[in-house]
PDB file of C-alpha atoms in Angstrom:
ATOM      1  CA  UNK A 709     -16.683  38.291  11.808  1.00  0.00           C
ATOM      2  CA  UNK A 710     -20.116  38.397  13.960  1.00  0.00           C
ATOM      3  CA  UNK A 711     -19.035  40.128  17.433  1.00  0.00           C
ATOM      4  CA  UNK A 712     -19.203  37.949  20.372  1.00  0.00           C
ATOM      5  CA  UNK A 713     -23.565  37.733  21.017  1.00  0.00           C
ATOM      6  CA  UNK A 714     -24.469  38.133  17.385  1.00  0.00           C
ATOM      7  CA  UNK A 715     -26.474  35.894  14.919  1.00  0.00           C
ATOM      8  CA  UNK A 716     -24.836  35.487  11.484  1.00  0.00           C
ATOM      9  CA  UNK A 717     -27.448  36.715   9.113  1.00  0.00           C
ATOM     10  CA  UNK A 718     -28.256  35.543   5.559  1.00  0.00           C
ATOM     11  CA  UNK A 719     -26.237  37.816   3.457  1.00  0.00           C
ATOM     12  CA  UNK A 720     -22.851  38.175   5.152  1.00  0.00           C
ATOM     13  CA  UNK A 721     -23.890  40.216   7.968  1.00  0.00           C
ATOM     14  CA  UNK A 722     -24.123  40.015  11.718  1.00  0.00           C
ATOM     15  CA  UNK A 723     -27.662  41.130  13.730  1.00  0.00           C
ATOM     16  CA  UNK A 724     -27.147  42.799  17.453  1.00  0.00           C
ATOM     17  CA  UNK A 725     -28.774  41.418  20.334  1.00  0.00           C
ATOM     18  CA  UNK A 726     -29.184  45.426  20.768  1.00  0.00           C
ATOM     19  CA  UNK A 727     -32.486  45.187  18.346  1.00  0.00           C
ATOM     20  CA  UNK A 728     -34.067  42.003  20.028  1.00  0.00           C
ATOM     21  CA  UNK A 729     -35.101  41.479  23.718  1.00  0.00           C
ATOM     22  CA  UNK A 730     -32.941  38.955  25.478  1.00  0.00           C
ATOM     23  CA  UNK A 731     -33.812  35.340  27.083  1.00  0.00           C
ATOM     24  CA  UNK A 732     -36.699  36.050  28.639  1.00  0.00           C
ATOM     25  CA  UNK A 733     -37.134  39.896  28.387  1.00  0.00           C
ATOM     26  CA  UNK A 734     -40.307  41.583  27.234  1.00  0.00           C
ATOM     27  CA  UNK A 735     -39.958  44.553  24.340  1.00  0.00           C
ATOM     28  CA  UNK A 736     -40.579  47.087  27.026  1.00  0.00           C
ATOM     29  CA  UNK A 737     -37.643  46.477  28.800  1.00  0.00           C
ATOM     30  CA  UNK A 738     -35.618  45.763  26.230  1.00  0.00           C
ATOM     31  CA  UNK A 739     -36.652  49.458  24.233  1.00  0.00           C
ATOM     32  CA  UNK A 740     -35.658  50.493  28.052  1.00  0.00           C
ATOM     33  CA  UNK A 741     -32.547  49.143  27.982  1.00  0.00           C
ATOM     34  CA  UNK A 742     -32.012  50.628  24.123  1.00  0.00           C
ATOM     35  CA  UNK A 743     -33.057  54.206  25.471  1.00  0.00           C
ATOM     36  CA  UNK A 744     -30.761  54.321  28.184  1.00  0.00           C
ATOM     37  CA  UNK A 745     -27.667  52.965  26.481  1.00  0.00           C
ATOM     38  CA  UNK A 746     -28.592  55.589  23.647  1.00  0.00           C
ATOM     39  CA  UNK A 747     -28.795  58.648  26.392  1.00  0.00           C
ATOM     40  CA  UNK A 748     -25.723  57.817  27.838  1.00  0.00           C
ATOM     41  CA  UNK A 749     -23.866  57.390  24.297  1.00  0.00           C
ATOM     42  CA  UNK A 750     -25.519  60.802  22.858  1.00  0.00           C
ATOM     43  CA  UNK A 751     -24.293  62.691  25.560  1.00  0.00           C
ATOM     44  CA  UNK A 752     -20.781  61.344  24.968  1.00  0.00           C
ATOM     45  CA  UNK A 753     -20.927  62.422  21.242  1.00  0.00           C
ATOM     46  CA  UNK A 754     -23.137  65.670  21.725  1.00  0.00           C
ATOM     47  CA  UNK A 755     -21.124  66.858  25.068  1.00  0.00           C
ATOM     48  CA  UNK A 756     -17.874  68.483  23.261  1.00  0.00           C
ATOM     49  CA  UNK A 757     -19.999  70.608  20.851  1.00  0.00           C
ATOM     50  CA  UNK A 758     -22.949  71.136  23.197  1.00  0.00           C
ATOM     51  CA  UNK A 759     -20.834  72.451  25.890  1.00  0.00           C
ATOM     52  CA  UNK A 760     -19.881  75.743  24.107  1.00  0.00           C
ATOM     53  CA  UNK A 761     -23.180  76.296  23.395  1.00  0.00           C
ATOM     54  CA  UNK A 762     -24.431  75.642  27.254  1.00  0.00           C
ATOM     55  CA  UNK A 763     -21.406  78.316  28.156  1.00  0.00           C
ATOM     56  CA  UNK A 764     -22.360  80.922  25.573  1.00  0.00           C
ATOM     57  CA  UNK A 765     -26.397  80.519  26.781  1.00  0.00           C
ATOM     58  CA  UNK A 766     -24.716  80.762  30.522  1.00  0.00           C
ATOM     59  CA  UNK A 767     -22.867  83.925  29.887  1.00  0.00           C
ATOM     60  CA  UNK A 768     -25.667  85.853  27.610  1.00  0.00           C
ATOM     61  CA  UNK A 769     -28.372  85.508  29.900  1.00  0.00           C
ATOM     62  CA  UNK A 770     -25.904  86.612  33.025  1.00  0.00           C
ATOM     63  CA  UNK A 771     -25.361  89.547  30.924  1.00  0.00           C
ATOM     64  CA  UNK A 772     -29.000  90.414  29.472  1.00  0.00           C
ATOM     65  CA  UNK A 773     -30.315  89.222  32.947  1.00  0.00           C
ATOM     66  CA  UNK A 774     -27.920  90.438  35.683  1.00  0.00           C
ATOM     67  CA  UNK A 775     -29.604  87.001  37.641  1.00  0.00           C
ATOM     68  CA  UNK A 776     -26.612  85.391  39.437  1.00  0.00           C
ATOM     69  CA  UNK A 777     -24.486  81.986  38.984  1.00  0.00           C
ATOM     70  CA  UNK A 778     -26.756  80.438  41.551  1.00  0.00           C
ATOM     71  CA  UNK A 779     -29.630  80.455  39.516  1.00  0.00           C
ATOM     72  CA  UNK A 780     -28.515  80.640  36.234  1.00  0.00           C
ATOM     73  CA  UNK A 781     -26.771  77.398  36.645  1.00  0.00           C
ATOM     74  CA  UNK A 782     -30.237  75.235  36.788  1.00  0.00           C
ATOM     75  CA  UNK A 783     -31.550  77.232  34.213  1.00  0.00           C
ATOM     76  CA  UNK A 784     -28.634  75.986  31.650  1.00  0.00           C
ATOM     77  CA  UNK A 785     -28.936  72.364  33.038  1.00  0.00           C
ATOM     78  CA  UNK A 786     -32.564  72.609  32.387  1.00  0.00           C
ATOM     79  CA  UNK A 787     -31.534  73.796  28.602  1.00  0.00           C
ATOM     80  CA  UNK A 788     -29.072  71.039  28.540  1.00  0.00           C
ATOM     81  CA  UNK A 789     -32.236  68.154  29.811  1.00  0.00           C
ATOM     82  CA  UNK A 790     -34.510  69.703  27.057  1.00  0.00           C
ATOM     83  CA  UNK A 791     -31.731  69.265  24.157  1.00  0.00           C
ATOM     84  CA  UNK A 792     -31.029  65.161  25.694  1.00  0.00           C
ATOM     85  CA  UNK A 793     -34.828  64.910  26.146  1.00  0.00           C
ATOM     86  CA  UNK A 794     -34.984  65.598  21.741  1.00  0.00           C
ATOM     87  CA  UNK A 795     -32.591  62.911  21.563  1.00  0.00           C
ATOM     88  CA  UNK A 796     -34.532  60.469  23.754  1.00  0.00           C
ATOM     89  CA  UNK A 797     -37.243  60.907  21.918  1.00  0.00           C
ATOM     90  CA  UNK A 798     -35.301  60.268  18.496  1.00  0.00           C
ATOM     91  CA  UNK A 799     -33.535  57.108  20.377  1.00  0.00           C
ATOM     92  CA  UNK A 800     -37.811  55.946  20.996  1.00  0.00           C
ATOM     93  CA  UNK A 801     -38.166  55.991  17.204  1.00  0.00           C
ATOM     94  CA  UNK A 802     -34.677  54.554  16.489  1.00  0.00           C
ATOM     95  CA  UNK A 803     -35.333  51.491  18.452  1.00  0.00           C
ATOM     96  CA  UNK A 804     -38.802  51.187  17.125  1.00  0.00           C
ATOM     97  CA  UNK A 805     -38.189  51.065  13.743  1.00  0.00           C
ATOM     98  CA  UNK A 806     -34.488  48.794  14.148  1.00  0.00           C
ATOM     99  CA  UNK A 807     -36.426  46.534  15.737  1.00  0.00           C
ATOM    100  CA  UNK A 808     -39.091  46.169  13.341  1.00  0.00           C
ATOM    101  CA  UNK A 809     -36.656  46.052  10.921  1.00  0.00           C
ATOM    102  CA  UNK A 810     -34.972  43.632  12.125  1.00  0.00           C
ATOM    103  CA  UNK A 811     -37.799  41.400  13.131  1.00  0.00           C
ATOM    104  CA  UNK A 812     -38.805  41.311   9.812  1.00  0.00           C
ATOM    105  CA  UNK A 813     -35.196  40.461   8.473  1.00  0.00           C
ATOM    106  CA  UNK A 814     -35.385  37.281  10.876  1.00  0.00           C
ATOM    107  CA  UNK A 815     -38.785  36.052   9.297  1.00  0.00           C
ATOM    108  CA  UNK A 816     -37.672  36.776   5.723  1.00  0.00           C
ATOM    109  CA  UNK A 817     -34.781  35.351   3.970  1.00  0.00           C
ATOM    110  CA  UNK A 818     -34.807  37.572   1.257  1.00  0.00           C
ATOM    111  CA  UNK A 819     -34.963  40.791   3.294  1.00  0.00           C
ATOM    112  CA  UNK A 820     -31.550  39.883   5.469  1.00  0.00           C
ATOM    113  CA  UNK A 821     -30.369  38.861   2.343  1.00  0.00           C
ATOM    114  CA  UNK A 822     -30.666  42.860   0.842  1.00  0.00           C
ATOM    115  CA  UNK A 823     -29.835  44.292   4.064  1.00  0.00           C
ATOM    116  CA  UNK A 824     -26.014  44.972   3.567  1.00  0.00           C
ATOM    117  CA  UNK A 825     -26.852  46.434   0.249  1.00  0.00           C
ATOM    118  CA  UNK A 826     -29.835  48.984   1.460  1.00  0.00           C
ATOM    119  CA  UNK A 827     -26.976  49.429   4.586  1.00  0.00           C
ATOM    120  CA  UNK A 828     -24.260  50.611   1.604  1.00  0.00           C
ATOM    121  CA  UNK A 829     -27.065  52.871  -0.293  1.00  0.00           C
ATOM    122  CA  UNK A 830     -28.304  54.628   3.006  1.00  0.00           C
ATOM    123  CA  UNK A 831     -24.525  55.403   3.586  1.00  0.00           C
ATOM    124  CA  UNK A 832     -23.806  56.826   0.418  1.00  0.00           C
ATOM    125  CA  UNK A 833     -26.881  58.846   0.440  1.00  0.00           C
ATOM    126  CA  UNK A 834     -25.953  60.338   4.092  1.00  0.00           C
ATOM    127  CA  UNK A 835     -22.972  60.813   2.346  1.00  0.00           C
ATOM    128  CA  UNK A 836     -24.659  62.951  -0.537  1.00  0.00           C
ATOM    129  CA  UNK A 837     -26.832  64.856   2.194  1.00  0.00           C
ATOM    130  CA  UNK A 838     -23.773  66.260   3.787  1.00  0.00           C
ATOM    131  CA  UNK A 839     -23.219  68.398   0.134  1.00  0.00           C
ATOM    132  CA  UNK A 840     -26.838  69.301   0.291  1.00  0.00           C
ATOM    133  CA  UNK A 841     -28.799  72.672   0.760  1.00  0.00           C
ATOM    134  CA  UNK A 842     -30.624  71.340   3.643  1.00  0.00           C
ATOM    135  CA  UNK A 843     -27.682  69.483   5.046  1.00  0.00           C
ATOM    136  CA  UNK A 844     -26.109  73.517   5.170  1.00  0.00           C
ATOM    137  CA  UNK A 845     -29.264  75.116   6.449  1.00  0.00           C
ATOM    138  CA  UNK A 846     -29.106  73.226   9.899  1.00  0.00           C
ATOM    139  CA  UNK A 847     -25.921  73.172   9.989  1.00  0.00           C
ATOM    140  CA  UNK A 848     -25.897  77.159   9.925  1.00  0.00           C
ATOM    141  CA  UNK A 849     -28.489  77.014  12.623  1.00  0.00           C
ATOM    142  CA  UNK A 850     -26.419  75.108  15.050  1.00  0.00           C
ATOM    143  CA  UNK A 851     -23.107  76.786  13.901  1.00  0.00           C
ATOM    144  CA  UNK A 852     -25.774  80.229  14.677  1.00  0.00           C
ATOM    145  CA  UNK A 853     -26.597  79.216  17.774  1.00  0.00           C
ATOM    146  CA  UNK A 854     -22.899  78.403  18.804  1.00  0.00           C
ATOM    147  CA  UNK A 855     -21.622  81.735  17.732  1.00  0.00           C
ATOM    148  CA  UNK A 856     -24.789  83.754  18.573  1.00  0.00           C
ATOM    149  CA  UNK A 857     -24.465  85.768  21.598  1.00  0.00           C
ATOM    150  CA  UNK A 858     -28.007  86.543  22.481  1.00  0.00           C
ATOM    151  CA  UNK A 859     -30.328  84.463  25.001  1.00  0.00           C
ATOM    152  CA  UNK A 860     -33.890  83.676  25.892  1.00  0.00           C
ATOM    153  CA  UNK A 861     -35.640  85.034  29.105  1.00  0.00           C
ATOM    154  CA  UNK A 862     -33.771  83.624  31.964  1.00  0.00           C
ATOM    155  CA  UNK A 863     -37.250  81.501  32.864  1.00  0.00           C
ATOM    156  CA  UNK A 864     -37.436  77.707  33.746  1.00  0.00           C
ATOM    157  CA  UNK A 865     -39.674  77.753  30.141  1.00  0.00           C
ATOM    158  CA  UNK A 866     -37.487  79.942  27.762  1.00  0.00           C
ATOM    159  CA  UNK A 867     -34.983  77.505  28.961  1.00  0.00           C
ATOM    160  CA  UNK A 868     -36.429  74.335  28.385  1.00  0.00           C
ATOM    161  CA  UNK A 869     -38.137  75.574  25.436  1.00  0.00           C
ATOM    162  CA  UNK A 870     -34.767  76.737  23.902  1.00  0.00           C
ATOM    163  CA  UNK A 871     -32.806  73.507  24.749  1.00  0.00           C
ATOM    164  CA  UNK A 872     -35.827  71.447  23.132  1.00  0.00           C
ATOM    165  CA  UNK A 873     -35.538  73.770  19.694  1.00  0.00           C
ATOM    166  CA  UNK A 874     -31.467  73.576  20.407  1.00  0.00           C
ATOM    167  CA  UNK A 875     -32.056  69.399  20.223  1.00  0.00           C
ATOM    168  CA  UNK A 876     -34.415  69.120  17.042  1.00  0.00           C
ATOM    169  CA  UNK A 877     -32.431  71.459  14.981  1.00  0.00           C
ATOM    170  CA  UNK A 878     -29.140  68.855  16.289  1.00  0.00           C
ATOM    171  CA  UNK A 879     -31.580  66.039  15.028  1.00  0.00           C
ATOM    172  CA  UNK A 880     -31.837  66.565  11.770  1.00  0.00           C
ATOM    173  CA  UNK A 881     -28.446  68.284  11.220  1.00  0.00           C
ATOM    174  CA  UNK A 882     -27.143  64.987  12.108  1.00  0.00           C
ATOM    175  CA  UNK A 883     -29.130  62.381  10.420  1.00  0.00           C
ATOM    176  CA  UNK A 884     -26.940  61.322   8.301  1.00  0.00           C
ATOM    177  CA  UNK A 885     -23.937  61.175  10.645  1.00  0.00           C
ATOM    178  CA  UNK A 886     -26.433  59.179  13.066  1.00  0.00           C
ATOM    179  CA  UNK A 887     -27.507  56.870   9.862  1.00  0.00           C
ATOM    180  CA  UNK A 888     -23.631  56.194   9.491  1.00  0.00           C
ATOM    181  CA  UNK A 889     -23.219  55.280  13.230  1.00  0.00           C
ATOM    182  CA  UNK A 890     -26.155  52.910  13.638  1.00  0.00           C
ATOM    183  CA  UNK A 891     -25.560  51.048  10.094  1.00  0.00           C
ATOM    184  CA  UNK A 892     -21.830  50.620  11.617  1.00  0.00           C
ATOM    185  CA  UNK A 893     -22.876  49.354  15.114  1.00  0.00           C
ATOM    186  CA  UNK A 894     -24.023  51.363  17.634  1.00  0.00           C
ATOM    187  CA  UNK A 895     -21.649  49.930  19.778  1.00  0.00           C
ATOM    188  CA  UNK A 896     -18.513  50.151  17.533  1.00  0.00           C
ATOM    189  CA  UNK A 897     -16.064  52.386  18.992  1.00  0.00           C
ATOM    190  CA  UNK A 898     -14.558  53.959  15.674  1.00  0.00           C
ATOM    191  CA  UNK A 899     -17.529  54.905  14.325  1.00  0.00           C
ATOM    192  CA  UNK A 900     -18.342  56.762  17.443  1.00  0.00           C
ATOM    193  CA  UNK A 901     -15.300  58.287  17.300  1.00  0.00           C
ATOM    194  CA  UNK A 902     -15.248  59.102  13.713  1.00  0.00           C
ATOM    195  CA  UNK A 903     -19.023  60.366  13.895  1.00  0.00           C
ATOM    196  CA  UNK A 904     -18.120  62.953  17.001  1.00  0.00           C
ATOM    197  CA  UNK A 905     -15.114  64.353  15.250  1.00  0.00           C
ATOM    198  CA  UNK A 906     -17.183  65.178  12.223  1.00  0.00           C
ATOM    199  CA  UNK A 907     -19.979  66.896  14.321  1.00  0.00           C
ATOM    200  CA  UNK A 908     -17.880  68.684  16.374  1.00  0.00           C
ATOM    201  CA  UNK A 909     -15.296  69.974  13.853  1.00  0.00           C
ATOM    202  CA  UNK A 910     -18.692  71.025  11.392  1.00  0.00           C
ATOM    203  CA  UNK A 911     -20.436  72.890  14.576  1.00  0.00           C
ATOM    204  CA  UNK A 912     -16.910  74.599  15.891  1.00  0.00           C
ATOM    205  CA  UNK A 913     -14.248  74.957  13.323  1.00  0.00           C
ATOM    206  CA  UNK A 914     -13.976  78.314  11.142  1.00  0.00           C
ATOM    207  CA  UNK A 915     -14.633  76.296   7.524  1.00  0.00           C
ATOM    208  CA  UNK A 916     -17.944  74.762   9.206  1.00  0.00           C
ATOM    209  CA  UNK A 917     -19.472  73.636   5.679  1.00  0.00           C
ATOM    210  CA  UNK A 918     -16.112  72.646   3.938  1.00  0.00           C
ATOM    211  CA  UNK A 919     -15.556  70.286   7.165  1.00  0.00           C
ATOM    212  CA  UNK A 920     -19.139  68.907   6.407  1.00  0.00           C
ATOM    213  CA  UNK A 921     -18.551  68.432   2.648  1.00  0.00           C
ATOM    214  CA  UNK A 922     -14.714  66.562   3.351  1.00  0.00           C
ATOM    215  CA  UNK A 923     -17.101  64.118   5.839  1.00  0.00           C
ATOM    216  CA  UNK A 924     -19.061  63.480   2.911  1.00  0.00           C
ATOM    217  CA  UNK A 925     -16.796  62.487   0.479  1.00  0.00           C
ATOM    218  CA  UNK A 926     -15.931  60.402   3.214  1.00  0.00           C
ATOM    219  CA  UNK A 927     -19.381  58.708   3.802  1.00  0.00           C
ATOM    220  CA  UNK A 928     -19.542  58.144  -0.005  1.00  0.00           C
ATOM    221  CA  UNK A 929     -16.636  56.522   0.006  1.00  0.00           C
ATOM    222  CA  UNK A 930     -18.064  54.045   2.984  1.00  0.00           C
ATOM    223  CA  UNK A 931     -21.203  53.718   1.282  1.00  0.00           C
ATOM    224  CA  UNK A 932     -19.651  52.534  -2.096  1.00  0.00           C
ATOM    225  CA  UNK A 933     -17.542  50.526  -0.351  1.00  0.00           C
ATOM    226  CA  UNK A 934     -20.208  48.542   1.038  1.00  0.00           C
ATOM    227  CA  UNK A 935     -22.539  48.475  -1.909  1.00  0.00           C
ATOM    228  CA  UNK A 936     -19.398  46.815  -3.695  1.00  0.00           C
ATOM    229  CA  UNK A 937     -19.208  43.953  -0.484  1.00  0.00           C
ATOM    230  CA  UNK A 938     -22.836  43.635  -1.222  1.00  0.00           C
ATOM    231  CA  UNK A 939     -22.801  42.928  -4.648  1.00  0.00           C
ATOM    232  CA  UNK A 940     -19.609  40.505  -4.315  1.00  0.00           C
ATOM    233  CA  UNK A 941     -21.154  38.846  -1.530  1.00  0.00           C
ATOM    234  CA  UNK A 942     -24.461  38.331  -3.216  1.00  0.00           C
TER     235      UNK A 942
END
């Protein structure tokens, strides 16, 4: 059933006000509006794995450093705005391509019509990337960074600079997960919760990669799931 503000779509699905500006609002407001409810939601998914990472950072520079608290605190806010300020930019492409998408899907039939099933293949392949060599080799760098005890020049730019390369290696270790989440509705409450436990148990448990790999068979299952709606629908 279409949540309450939605348009029933050819196809059996349901398309968010999120991706279209409302009565009367221009795109610029409305990607505005997209960006900040993004932000705010990536820092609620990112926060419980992040914040390890923003205490190791804290305590290796203290110690490579001798600088005190006072200023080292800034410093790892600044590496905390440079990792969000990744995921901004990611939200900017997000909304521009979900919204072109999905303007495109309102002036062609056919297109809404396929959506749910390219919805159930882009699950099942995030699904596959989480068994992938790639998949592990960002994975390791976040899991690296978590565990990794060294830190960057306590400077305003090593900081930044760190948090920034922190954020994009984030970015593409979570694709898929992300894919999953906005496929599901951004808004949807259990897939936000689902999609946080799976990042934060593959960045902090012990068995990092099996974690990652028991998401996956997961994800497949979603994705074939939904292919198999599609196909019954259509």
């Amino acid at each position: 059933m279409p949540a309450m503000g939605d348009m029933p779509m050819p196809g059996g699905w349901s398309l968010s006000m999120t991706w279209v500006p409302m009565c009367g609002q221009k795109w610029p407001r409305a990607a505005a509006s997209f960006v900040g409810m993004w932000l705010v939601m990536m820092i609620a998914m990112m926060l419980p794995s992040l914040a390890p990472v923003l205490w190791r950072y804290h305590e290796a520079a203290r110690a490579t450093s001798g600088t005190g608290d006072r200023r080292l605190a800034p410093l790892t806010a600044l590496v905390s705005v440079g990792y969000f300020f990744v995921w901004t930019v990611a939200g900017v492409a997000v909304f521009a391509l979900g919204a072109a998408t999905m303007a495109l899907a309102l002036h062609f039939p056919a297109l809404a019509h396929a959506i749910p099933f390219a919805a159930g293949i882009a699950v099942l392949i995030a699904g596959v990337v989480q068994f992938r060599a790639w998949k592990a080799r960002y994975l390791a760098c976040c899991r690296c960074t978590f565990m990794n005890q060294c830190a960057p020049p306590a400077r305003a730019r090593s900081a930044w600079l760190h948090g920034v390369r922190l954020g994009v290696h984030c970015c593409y270790c979570c694709a898929g997960l992300t894919a999953v989440l906005l496929i599901n509705g951004i808004m949807d409450l259990y897939a936000m919760a689902f999609v946080t436990a799976a990042i934060t148990a593959e960045r902090l448990a012990p068995a990092g990669e099996r974690v990652a790999r028991a998401t996956g068979v997961v994800v497949i299952a979603m994705g074939m799931t939904m292919i198999a709606r599609a196909i019954a629908f259509g």
